[in-house]
XYZ file of C-alpha atoms in Angstrom:
119
model
C 50.960 27.969 137.109
C 49.436 27.799 133.648
C 45.676 27.728 133.370
C 45.304 24.086 132.389
C 41.626 23.812 133.222
C 42.393 21.612 136.225
C 40.754 22.717 139.462
C 40.565 21.782 143.124
C 42.159 18.523 144.200
C 43.571 17.913 140.724
C 45.304 21.291 140.760
C 47.020 20.362 144.031
C 48.089 16.994 142.576
C 49.439 18.700 139.462
C 51.439 21.231 141.530
C 52.858 18.462 143.721
C 53.733 16.382 140.661
C 55.660 19.256 139.080
C 57.340 19.967 142.435
C 58.544 16.362 142.507
C 59.999 16.751 139.011
C 61.903 19.855 140.108
C 63.084 18.122 143.266
C 64.267 15.135 141.225
C 66.227 17.402 138.896
C 67.840 19.395 141.691
C 68.730 16.216 143.549
C 70.374 14.632 140.510
C 67.684 11.966 140.188
C 66.476 12.927 136.712
C 67.520 12.079 133.176
C 66.071 14.377 130.532
C 66.130 14.473 126.777
C 65.591 11.511 124.499
C 69.174 10.203 124.535
C 69.661 10.362 128.318
C 66.170 9.018 129.042
C 66.704 6.074 126.685
C 70.103 5.366 128.254
C 68.653 5.435 131.803
C 65.833 3.030 130.860
C 68.187 0.584 129.133
C 70.678 0.673 132.021
C 67.898 -0.115 134.518
C 68.268 3.189 136.382
C 64.813 4.600 135.491
C 61.805 4.096 137.772
C 59.395 6.250 135.738
C 59.472 7.496 132.158
C 57.404 10.523 131.122
C 56.978 11.558 127.491
C 55.358 14.847 126.467
C 51.986 14.489 124.776
C 53.105 16.773 121.941
C 56.046 14.489 121.089
C 55.952 12.695 117.774
C 54.006 9.444 117.528
C 57.311 7.709 116.730
C 58.898 8.961 119.973
C 55.895 7.926 122.069
C 55.801 4.478 120.453
C 59.564 3.962 120.907
C 59.457 4.841 124.625
C 56.203 2.907 125.231
C 57.744 -0.236 123.696
C 61.106 0.215 125.409
C 59.534 0.801 128.822
C 57.325 -2.251 128.346
C 60.353 -4.375 127.522
C 62.408 -3.082 130.473
C 59.407 -2.998 132.871
C 59.570 0.740 133.559
C 56.323 2.609 134.332
C 55.468 4.899 131.410
C 53.036 7.742 130.763
C 52.381 10.571 128.336
C 51.749 13.834 130.166
C 52.007 17.593 129.689
C 53.883 19.250 126.837
C 57.554 19.715 125.957
C 57.776 23.341 127.084
C 56.106 22.727 130.453
C 58.174 19.629 131.239
C 61.398 21.456 130.430
C 60.393 24.604 132.288
C 59.450 22.668 135.441
C 62.928 21.132 135.669
C 64.743 24.362 134.822
C 65.713 23.429 131.261
C 64.664 24.168 127.712
C 61.861 22.065 126.254
C 62.132 18.321 126.931
C 60.264 15.561 125.098
C 61.115 12.893 127.662
C 62.168 12.508 131.292
C 63.183 9.602 133.492
C 62.943 9.696 137.286
C 65.928 7.826 138.746
C 64.778 7.530 142.371
C 62.287 4.820 143.361
C 60.599 6.855 146.112
C 60.183 9.982 144.007
C 58.889 7.894 141.098
C 56.333 6.156 143.315
C 55.067 9.505 144.618
C 54.932 10.949 141.085
C 52.947 7.938 139.867
C 50.487 8.497 142.712
C 49.961 12.123 141.703
C 49.603 11.181 138.035
C 46.958 8.608 138.873
C 45.150 11.177 141.062
C 45.028 13.371 137.953
C 43.471 10.491 136.002
C 46.582 9.895 133.882
C 47.127 6.276 132.882
C 50.539 4.964 133.917
C 51.549 1.746 132.164
C 53.484 -0.553 134.487
């Protein structure tokens, strides 16, 4: 795991969060990339949308507004390379979790890390 400056309980939450992302991908419950994430949100299949913090302001604003309109929990977390690496892909600016249970658990870990998740 990268040295992100997170220690103790937060480190455990971060590891579990990334494990959930990998599990979602392997189980076919993940949409990744801007096009597929946008499609999943608009079709009502997304239960959580995650956008990398190093994405452009335009991308973050677009997903924040779209998720607000479609009532999908949204957060900005991590960076493109880490998000992609944790799901076994190249860099990814955005992800959507397509399983309600996995999304709920991921939101719990994000909140334990002190990350704001907009509902």
